[in-house]
XYZ file of C-alpha atoms in Angstrom:
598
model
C -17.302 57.436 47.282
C -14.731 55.312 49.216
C -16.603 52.249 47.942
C -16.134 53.241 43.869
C -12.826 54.148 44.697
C -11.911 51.009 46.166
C -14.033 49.222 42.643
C -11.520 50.948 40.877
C -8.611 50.112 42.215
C -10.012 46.639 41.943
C -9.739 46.314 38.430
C -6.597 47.562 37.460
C -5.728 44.654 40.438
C -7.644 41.810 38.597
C -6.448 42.571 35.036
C -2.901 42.545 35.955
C -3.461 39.041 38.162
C -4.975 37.624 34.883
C -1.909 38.756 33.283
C 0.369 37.392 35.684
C -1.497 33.826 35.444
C -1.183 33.828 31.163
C 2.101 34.836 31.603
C 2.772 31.764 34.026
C 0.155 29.818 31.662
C 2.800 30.790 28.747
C 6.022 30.332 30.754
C 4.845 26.874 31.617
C 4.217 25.473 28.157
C 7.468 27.092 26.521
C 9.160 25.004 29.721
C 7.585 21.880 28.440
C 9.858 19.512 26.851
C 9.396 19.777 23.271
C 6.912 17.154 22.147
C 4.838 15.627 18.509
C 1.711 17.688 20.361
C 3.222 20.919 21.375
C 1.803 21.751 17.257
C 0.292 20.149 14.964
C 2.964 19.777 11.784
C 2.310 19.095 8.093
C 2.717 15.358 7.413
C 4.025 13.392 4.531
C 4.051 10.465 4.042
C 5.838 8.258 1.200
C 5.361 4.956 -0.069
C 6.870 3.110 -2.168
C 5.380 0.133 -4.303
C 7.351 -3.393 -3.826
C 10.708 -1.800 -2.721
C 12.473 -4.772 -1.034
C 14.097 -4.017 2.182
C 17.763 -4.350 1.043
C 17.865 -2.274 -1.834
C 18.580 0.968 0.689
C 21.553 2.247 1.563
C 20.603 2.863 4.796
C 19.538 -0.979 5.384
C 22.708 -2.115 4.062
C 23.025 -1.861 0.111
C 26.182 -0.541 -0.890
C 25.699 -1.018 -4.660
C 22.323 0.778 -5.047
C 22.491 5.066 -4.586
C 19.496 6.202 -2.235
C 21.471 9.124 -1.042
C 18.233 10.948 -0.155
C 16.856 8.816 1.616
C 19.924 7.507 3.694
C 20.031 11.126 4.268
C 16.468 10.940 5.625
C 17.505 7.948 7.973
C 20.377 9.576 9.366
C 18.530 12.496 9.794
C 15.529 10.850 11.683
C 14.912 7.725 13.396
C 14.628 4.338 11.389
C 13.092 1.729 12.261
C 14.727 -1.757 11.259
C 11.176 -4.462 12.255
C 8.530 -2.638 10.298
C 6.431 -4.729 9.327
C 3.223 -5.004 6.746
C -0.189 -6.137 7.949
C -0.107 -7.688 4.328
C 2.490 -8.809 1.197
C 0.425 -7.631 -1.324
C -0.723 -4.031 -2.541
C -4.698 -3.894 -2.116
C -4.823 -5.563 1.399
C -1.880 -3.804 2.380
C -3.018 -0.461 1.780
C -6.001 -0.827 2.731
C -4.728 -1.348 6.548
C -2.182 1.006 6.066
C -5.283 3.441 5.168
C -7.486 2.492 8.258
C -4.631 0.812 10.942
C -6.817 -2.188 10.657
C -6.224 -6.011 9.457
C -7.475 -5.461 6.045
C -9.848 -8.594 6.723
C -11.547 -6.265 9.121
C -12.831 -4.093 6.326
C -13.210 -7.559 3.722
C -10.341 -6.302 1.680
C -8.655 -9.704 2.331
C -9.351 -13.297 0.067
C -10.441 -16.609 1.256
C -9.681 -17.851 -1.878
C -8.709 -16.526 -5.268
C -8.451 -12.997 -5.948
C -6.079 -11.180 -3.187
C -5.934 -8.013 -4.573
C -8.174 -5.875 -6.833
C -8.332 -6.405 -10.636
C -10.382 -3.456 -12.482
C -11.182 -0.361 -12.059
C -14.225 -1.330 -12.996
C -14.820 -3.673 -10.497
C -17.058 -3.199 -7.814
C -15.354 -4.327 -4.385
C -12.878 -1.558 -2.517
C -12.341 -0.087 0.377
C -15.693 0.235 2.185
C -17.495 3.319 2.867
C -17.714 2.747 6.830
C -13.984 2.142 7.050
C -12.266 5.579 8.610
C -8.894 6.405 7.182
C -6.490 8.608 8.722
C -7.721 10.990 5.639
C -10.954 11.607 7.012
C -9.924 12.495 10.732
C -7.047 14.709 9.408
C -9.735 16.379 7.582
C -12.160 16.823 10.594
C -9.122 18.260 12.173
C -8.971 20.900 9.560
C -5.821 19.909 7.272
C -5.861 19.680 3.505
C -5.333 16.246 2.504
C -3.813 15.495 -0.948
C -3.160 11.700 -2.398
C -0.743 11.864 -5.161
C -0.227 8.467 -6.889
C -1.239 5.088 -6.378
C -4.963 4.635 -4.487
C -5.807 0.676 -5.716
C -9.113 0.684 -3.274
C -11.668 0.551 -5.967
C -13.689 3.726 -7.576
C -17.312 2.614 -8.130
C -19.956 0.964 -6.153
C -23.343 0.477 -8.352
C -23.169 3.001 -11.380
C -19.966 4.979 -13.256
C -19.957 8.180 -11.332
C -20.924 7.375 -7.617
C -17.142 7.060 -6.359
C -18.490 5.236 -3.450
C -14.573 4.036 -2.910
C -12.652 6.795 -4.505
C -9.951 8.643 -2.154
C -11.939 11.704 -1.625
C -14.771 9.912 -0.485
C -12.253 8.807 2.595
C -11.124 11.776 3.318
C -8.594 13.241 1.344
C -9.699 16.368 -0.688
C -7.620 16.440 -3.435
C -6.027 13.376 -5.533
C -4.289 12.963 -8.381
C -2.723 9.766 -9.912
C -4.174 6.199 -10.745
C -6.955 4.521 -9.402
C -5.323 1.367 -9.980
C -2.136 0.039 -10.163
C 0.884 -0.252 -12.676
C 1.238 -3.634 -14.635
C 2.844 -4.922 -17.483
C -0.124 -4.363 -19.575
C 0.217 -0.816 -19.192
C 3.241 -1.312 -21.465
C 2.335 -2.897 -24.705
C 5.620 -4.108 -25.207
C 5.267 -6.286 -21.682
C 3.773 -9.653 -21.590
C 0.088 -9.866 -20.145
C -0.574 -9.714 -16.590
C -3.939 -9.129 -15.441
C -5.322 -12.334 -15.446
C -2.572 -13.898 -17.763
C -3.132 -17.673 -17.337
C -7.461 -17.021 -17.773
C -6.654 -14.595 -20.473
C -4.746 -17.523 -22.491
C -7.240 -20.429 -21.113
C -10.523 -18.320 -22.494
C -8.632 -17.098 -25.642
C -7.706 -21.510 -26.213
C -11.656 -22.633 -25.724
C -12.496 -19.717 -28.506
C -10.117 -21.230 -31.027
C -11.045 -24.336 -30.405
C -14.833 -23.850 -30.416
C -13.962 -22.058 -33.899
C -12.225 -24.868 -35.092
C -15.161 -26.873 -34.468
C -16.945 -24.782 -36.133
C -15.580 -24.108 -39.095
C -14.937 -27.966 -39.601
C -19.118 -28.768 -39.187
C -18.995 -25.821 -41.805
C -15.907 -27.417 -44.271
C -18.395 -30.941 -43.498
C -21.906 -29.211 -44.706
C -20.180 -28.008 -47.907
C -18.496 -30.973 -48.806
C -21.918 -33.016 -48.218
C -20.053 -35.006 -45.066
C -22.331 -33.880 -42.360
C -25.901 -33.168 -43.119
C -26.649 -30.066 -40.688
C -28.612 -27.010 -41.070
C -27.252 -23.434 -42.138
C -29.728 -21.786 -39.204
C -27.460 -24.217 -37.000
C -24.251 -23.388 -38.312
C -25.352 -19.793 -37.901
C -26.651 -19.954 -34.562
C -23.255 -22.073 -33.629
C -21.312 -18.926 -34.983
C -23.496 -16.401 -33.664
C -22.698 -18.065 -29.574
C -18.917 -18.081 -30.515
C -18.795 -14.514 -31.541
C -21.035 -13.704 -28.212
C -18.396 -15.962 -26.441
C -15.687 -13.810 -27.805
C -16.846 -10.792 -26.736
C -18.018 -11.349 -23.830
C -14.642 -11.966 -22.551
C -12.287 -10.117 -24.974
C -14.301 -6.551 -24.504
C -12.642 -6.893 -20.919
C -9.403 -8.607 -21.395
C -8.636 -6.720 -24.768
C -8.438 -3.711 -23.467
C -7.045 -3.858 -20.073
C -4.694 -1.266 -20.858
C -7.332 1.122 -21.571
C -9.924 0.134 -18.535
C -7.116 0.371 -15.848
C -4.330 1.694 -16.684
C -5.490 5.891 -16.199
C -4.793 9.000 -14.377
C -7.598 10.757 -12.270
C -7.832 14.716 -10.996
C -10.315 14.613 -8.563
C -13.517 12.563 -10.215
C -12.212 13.329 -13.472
C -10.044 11.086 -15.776
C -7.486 12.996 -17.297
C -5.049 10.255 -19.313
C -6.993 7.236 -20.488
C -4.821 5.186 -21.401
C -1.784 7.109 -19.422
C 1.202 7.375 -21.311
C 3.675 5.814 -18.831
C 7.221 8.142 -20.403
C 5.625 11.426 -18.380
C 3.834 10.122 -15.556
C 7.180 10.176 -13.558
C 7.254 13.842 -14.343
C 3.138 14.363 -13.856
C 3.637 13.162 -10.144
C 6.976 14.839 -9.151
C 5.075 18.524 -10.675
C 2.054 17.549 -8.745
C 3.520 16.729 -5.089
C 5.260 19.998 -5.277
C 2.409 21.945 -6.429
C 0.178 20.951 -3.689
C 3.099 21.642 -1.008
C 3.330 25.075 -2.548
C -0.297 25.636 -2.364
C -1.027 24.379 1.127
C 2.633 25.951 2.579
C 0.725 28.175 4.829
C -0.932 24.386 6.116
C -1.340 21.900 8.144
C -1.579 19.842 5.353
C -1.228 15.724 4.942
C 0.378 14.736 1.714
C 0.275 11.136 1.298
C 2.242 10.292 -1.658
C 2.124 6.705 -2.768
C 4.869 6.366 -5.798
C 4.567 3.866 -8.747
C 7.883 3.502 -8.186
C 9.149 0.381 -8.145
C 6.373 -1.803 -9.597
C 6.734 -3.409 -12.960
C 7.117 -2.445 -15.465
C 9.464 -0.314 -14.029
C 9.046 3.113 -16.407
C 12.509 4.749 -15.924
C 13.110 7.599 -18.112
C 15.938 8.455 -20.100
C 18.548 10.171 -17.847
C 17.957 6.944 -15.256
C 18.183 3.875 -17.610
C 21.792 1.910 -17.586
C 22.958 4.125 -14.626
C 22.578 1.653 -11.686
C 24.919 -1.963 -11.319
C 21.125 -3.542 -11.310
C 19.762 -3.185 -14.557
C 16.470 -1.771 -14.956
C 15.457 -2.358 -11.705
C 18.140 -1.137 -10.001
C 17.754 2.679 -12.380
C 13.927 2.725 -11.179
C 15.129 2.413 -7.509
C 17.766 5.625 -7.940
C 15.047 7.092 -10.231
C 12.489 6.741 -7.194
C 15.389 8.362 -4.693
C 15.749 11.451 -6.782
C 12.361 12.159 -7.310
C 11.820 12.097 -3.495
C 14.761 14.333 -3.218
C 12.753 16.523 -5.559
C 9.988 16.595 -3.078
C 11.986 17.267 -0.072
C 13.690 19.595 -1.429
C 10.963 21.214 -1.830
C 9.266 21.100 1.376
C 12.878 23.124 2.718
C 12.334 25.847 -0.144
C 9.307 26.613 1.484
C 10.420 26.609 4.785
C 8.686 23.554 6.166
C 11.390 21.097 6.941
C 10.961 21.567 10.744
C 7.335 21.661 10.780
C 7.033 18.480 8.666
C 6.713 14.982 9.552
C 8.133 12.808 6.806
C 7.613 9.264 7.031
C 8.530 6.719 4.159
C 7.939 3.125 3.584
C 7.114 0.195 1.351
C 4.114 -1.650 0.997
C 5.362 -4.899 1.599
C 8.393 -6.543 0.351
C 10.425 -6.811 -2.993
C 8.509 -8.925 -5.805
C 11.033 -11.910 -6.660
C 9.216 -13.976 -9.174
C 9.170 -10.578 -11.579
C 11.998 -11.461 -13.994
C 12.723 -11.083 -17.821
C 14.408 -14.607 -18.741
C 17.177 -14.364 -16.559
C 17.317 -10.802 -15.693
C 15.786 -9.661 -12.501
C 12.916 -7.199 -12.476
C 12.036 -7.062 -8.558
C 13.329 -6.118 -5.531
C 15.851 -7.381 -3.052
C 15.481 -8.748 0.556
C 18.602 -8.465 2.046
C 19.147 -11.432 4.774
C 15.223 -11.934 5.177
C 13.682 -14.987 3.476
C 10.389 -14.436 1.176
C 9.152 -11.952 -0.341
C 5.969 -10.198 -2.097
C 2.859 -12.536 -1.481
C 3.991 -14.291 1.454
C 2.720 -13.296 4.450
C 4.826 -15.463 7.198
C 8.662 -15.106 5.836
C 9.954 -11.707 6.674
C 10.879 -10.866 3.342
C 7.336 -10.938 2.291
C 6.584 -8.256 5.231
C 9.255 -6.655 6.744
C 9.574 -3.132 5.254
C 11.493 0.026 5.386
C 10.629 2.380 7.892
C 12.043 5.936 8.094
C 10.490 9.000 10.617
C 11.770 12.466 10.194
C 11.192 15.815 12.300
C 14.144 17.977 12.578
C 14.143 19.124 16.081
C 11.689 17.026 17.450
C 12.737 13.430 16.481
C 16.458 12.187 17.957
C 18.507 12.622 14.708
C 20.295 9.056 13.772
C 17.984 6.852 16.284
C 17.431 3.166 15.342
C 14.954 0.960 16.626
C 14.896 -2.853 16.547
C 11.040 -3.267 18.157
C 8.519 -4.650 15.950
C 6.239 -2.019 14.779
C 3.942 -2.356 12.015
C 2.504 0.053 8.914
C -0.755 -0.228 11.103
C 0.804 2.492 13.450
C 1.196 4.998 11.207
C -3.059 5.367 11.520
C -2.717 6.118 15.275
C 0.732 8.155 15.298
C -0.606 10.686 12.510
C -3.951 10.986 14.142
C -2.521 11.768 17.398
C -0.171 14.365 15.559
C -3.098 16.334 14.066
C -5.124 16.350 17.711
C -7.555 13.802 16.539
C -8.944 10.343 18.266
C -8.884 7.255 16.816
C -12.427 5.878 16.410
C -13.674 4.020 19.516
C -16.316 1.737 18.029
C -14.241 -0.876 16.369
C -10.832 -2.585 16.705
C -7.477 -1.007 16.170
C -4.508 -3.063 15.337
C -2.080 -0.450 15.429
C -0.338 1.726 18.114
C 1.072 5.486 18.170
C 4.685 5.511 17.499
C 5.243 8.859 18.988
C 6.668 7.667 22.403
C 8.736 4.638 21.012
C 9.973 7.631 18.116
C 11.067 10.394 20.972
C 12.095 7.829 23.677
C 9.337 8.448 26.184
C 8.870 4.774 26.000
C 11.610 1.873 25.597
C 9.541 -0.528 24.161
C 7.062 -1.011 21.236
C 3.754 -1.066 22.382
C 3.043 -4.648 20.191
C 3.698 -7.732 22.406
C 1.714 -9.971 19.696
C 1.730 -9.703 16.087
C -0.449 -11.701 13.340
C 0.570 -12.375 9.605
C -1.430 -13.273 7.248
C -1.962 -14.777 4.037
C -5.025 -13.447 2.216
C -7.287 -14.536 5.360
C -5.466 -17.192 6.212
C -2.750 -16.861 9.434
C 0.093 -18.485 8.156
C 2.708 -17.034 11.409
C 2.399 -14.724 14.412
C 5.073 -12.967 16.298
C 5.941 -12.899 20.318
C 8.064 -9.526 21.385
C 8.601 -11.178 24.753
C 9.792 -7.433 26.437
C 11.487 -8.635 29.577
C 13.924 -11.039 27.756
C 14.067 -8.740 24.375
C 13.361 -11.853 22.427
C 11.215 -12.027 19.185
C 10.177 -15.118 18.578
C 8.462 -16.097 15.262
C 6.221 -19.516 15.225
C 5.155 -20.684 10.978
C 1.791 -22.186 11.002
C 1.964 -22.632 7.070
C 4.604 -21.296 4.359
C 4.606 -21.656 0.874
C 5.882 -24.447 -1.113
C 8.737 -23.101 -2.858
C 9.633 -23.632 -6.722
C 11.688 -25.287 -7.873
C 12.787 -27.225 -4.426
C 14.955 -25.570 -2.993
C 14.409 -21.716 -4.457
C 13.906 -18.899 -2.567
C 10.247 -18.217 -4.235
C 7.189 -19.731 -6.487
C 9.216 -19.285 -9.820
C 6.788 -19.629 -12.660
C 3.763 -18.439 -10.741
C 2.848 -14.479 -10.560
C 3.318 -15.150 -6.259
C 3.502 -17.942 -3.686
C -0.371 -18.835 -2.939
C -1.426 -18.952 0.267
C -3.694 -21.941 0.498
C -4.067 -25.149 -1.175
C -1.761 -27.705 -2.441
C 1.307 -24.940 -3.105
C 1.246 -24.693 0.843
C 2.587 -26.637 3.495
C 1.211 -26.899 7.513
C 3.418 -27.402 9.786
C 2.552 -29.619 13.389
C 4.267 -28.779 15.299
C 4.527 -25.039 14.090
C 8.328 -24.127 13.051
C 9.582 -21.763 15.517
C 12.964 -18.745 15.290
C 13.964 -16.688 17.614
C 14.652 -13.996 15.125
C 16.667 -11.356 17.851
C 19.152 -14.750 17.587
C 18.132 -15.581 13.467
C 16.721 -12.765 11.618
C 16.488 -14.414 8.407
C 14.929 -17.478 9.440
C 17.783 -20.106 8.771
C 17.544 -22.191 11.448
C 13.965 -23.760 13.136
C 14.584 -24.570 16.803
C 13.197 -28.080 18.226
C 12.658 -28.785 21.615
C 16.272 -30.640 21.807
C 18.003 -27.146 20.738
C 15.553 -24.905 22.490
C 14.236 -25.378 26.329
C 11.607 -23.079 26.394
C 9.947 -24.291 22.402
C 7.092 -25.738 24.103
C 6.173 -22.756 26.282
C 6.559 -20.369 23.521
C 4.387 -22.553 20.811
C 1.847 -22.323 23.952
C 1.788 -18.712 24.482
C 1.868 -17.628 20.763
C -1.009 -20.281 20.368
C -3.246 -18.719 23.011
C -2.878 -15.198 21.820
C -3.899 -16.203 18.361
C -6.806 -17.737 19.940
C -7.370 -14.120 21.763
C -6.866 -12.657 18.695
C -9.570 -14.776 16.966
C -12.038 -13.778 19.208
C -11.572 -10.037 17.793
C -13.095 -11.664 14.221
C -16.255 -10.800 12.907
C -18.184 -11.320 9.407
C -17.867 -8.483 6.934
C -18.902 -8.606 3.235
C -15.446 -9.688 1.260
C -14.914 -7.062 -1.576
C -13.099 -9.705 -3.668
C -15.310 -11.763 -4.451
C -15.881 -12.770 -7.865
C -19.618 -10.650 -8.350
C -17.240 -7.938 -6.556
C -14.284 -8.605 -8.985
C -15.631 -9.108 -12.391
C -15.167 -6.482 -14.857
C -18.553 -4.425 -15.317
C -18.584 -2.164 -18.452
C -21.421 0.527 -16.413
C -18.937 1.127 -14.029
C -15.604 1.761 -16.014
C -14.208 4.888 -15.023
C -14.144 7.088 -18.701
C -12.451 10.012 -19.974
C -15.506 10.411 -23.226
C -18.354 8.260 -23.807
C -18.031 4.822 -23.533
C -16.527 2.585 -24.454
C -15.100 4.890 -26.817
C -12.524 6.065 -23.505
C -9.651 8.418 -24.577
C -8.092 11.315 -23.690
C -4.465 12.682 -22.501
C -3.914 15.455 -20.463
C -1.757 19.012 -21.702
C 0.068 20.854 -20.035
C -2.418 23.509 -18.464
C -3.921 20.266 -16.643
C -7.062 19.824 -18.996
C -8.050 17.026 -20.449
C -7.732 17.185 -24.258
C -9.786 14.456 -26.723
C -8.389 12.923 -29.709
C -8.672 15.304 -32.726
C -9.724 18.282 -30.888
């Protein structure tokens, strides 16, 4: 009797001690300082397509209007050394994607090709590289691309995807496989393979003025030749012909498309609305996935040529056309964080927004201007040593989490963003192969002083043309040139006349010894210190030289997705809205595809 009594007193005793202890469990982690894993927020990121560094307000343009994103800066923290693994878009992306070298995953050239020229083509981003997409999605968020993707679609046939976005991890995508270029316009020159377009299109008039003058010689009795000959000479001119012209002819038609999903909805896209098709989009999916976590990685069109501004934009900016698709670009992400606060997620989001690489300056009209701008950094899109070429906006926002107005001079690189999102959701980075980039989240709150990069390797395609030394105890950067790019004409800031600087070959030049800046002293790269003006050049060209030889030891063999087998246009796996090559559709309003006459 005394013994039940005493069981019963018991547990009233143990449920209120476990009580007590969740209590205390509770009271302890609403003591904690407030931190990115206390929850797991909705993440957005933004990225923008060429934007040059300068052309912010918050990075120092005061002729431009980027009011919401200043706002975002001053808001957040910003980061003022972000670099790009790469100065182009495929590469780029591709280790913005995976927080690898894109050479890791053979989305880097040798030679050639450095970025991806068809949808049709069969290279991309492989299907063993992880993207932050597909951990995000273990981890249980929705995760939407809206936008650019320019990894590739098909592997062997037209409908295995083996490279499309939701076979690496996001789960819903809308926007173009490939990328905007002038011959999505028809009023722009050629661009996709311009100078071979005009090379294969001068060998089939001249083989057809040969031609036709045996012909003109038969008739007149001058040449005494065969009409099976004359035929068969014909006949392997028109093959000629179309061999090449069923591809170049119609590049507006092959790449220039919108997707939902697997399915192409615009083919070709009609460039006026897509503006207006990505803006309706982004805040769809917010509104659907409000109750989240979701990742929304919107990657804008904006501000690649060739630069589709609509109406209410054009002649507004001091910068011409350029210039209106920059404050085009800044309302439309307005748009989209406005609303992410209708819906009551502004605290619980983590915004980040970036470039790609940096501002394209050989695009020009005659004399007007067409790409980005710079500011003080020399370079730009395609070259992979001068800053201009890499260093990119970098903007982090989290209202109540992230220090409001916090700038950051540390090098960081688009590479981190794999690791700081990943570590936001929960997740682990994947253990069984290199990472090149580093969680921000303790640089970002101030848990840690210093960015976690001491070395950092640029390159150009796969060749290293510089590396970078954060040398933390001094708070020097120092910057040592292995190769840049031959500028033209002498003198000029970029290759004028040329699509982009190359990065190997006779438009190159190597430099022994290496040049070497001290850019926390020269940020734009003015002034090459010698051992007369600087004591410590030769330790410095020393230490940079043995971490690149460090680094090379990280290198292994992949297969290279550009090259040319992995580049050329193949008809059987052209992505097509209809049956080929008969490709054409355009999307109405309730989202579904509509043929022509129907």
């Amino acid at each position: 009797m005394r013994a039940a009594a005493r069981r019963g007193r018991a547990a009233p005793a143990a449920r209120d001690s476990l009580l007590v202890l969740l209590f205390l469990c509770l009271l302890l982690k609403t003591c904690e300082p407030k931190t990115a894993n206390a929850f797991r927020p909705n993440i957005l990121l933004i990225m923008a397509d060429d934007l040059g560094i300068g052309d912010l307000g918050c990075y120092g343009n005061n002729t431009l209007r980027t009011p919401n994103i200043d706002q975002l800066a001053e808001e957040g923290v910003r980061l003022t050394q972000h670099l790009a693994a790469a100065p182009l878009c495929t590469p780029s992306r591709a280790a913005f994607l995976t927080g690898r070298h894109s050479f890791r995953s053979g989305m880097e050239a040798s030679n050639g090709y450095r970025a991806l020229q068809w949808n049709a083509g069969s290279g991309g981003l492989p299907e063993n590289e992880t993207t932050f997409a597909r951990i995000l999605q273990q981890r249980g968020y929705a995760t939407g691309l809206i936008g650019k993707w320019h990894q590739g679609v098909n592997c062997a046939s037209r409908g295995d995807h083996c490279h499309h976005p939701l076979n690496h991890g996001f789960d819903y995508f809308y926007g173009m496989p490939f990328t905007l270029t002038n011959d999505c316009d028809p009023g722009r020159p050629p661009e996709v393979d311009a100078a071979l377009r005009a090379q294969l299109w001068g060998y089939t008039q001249f083989l057809a003025l040969g031609i036709l003058t045996v012909a003109a010689g038969k008739t007149c009795g001058f040449i005494s030749v065969s009409g099976r000959v004359v035929t068969g000479m014909a006949c392997v001119l028109f093959l000629f012909f179309i061999s090449w012209y069923s591809s170049f002819g119609f590049v507006r038609r092959w790449n220039c498309i919108l997707m939902r999903n697997h399915d192409v909805t615009e083919q070709p896209m009609v460039l006026e609305k897509t503006a207006s098709l990505m803006l309706k989009e982004a805040v769809s999916y917010i509104e659907r996935h409000k109750h989240g976590p979701f990742l929304l990685f919107l990657s804008l069109l904006h501000v690649h040529i060739p630069l589709v501004t609509t109406s209410a934009f054009l002649g507004k900016s001091q910068h011409g056309l350029y210039g209106d698709n920059v404050e085009e670009m800044d309302w439309l992400i307005g748009k989209i964080l406005n609303a992410i606060e209708d819906n009551g997620l502004k605290n619980s989001t983590f915004t980040y927004f970036t470039s790609d690489h940096g501002g394209h300056l050989e695009a020009r009209d005659g004399h007007s201007q067409l790409g980005g701008w710079n500011g003080i950094y020399k370079g730009g899109k395609g070259m992979g040593g001068w800053e201009g070429g890499i260093r990119v906006p970098g903007i982090f926002h989290w209202p109540g989490v992230l220090p409001a107005g916090r700038v950051i001079g540390d090098p960081t690189s688009l590479m981190d963003v794999f690791p700081t999102v990943v570590q936001l959701a929960g997740g682990e980075v994947p253990q069984d192969r290199v990472i090149d980039g580093h969680s921000l989240v303790p640089l970002l709150q101030g848990a840690e002083a210093r960015s976690a990069h001491e070395f950092l390797f640029h390159y150009c395609g796969q060749h290293l043309h510089a590396a970078r030394w954060h040398q933390r105890d001094s708070g020097s950067v120092w910057k040592v040139h292995y190769t840049t790019p031959q500028f033209h004409p002498e003198g000029a800031g970029a290759c004028y006349g040329r699509g982009v600087c190359p990065c190997s070959g006779e438009g190159v030049t190597h430099h022994r010894p290496p040049l070497l800046f001290d850019l926390s002293r020269d940020p734009s790269e003015a002034r090459p210190l010698t051992p007369d003006s600087e004591p410590l050049y030769h330790a410095v060209i020393a230490r940079v030289g043995a971490a690149v030889s460090e680094h090379r030891h990280t290198l292994s063999p992949v297969p290279q997705q550009f090259s040319t087998s992995n580049i050329l246009w193949k008809p059987w796996l052209q992505p097509c809205c209809g049956h080929f090559p008969f490709c054409s559709c355009h999307e109405d309003g309730d989202g579904t595809p509509r043929m022509p006459g129907l």
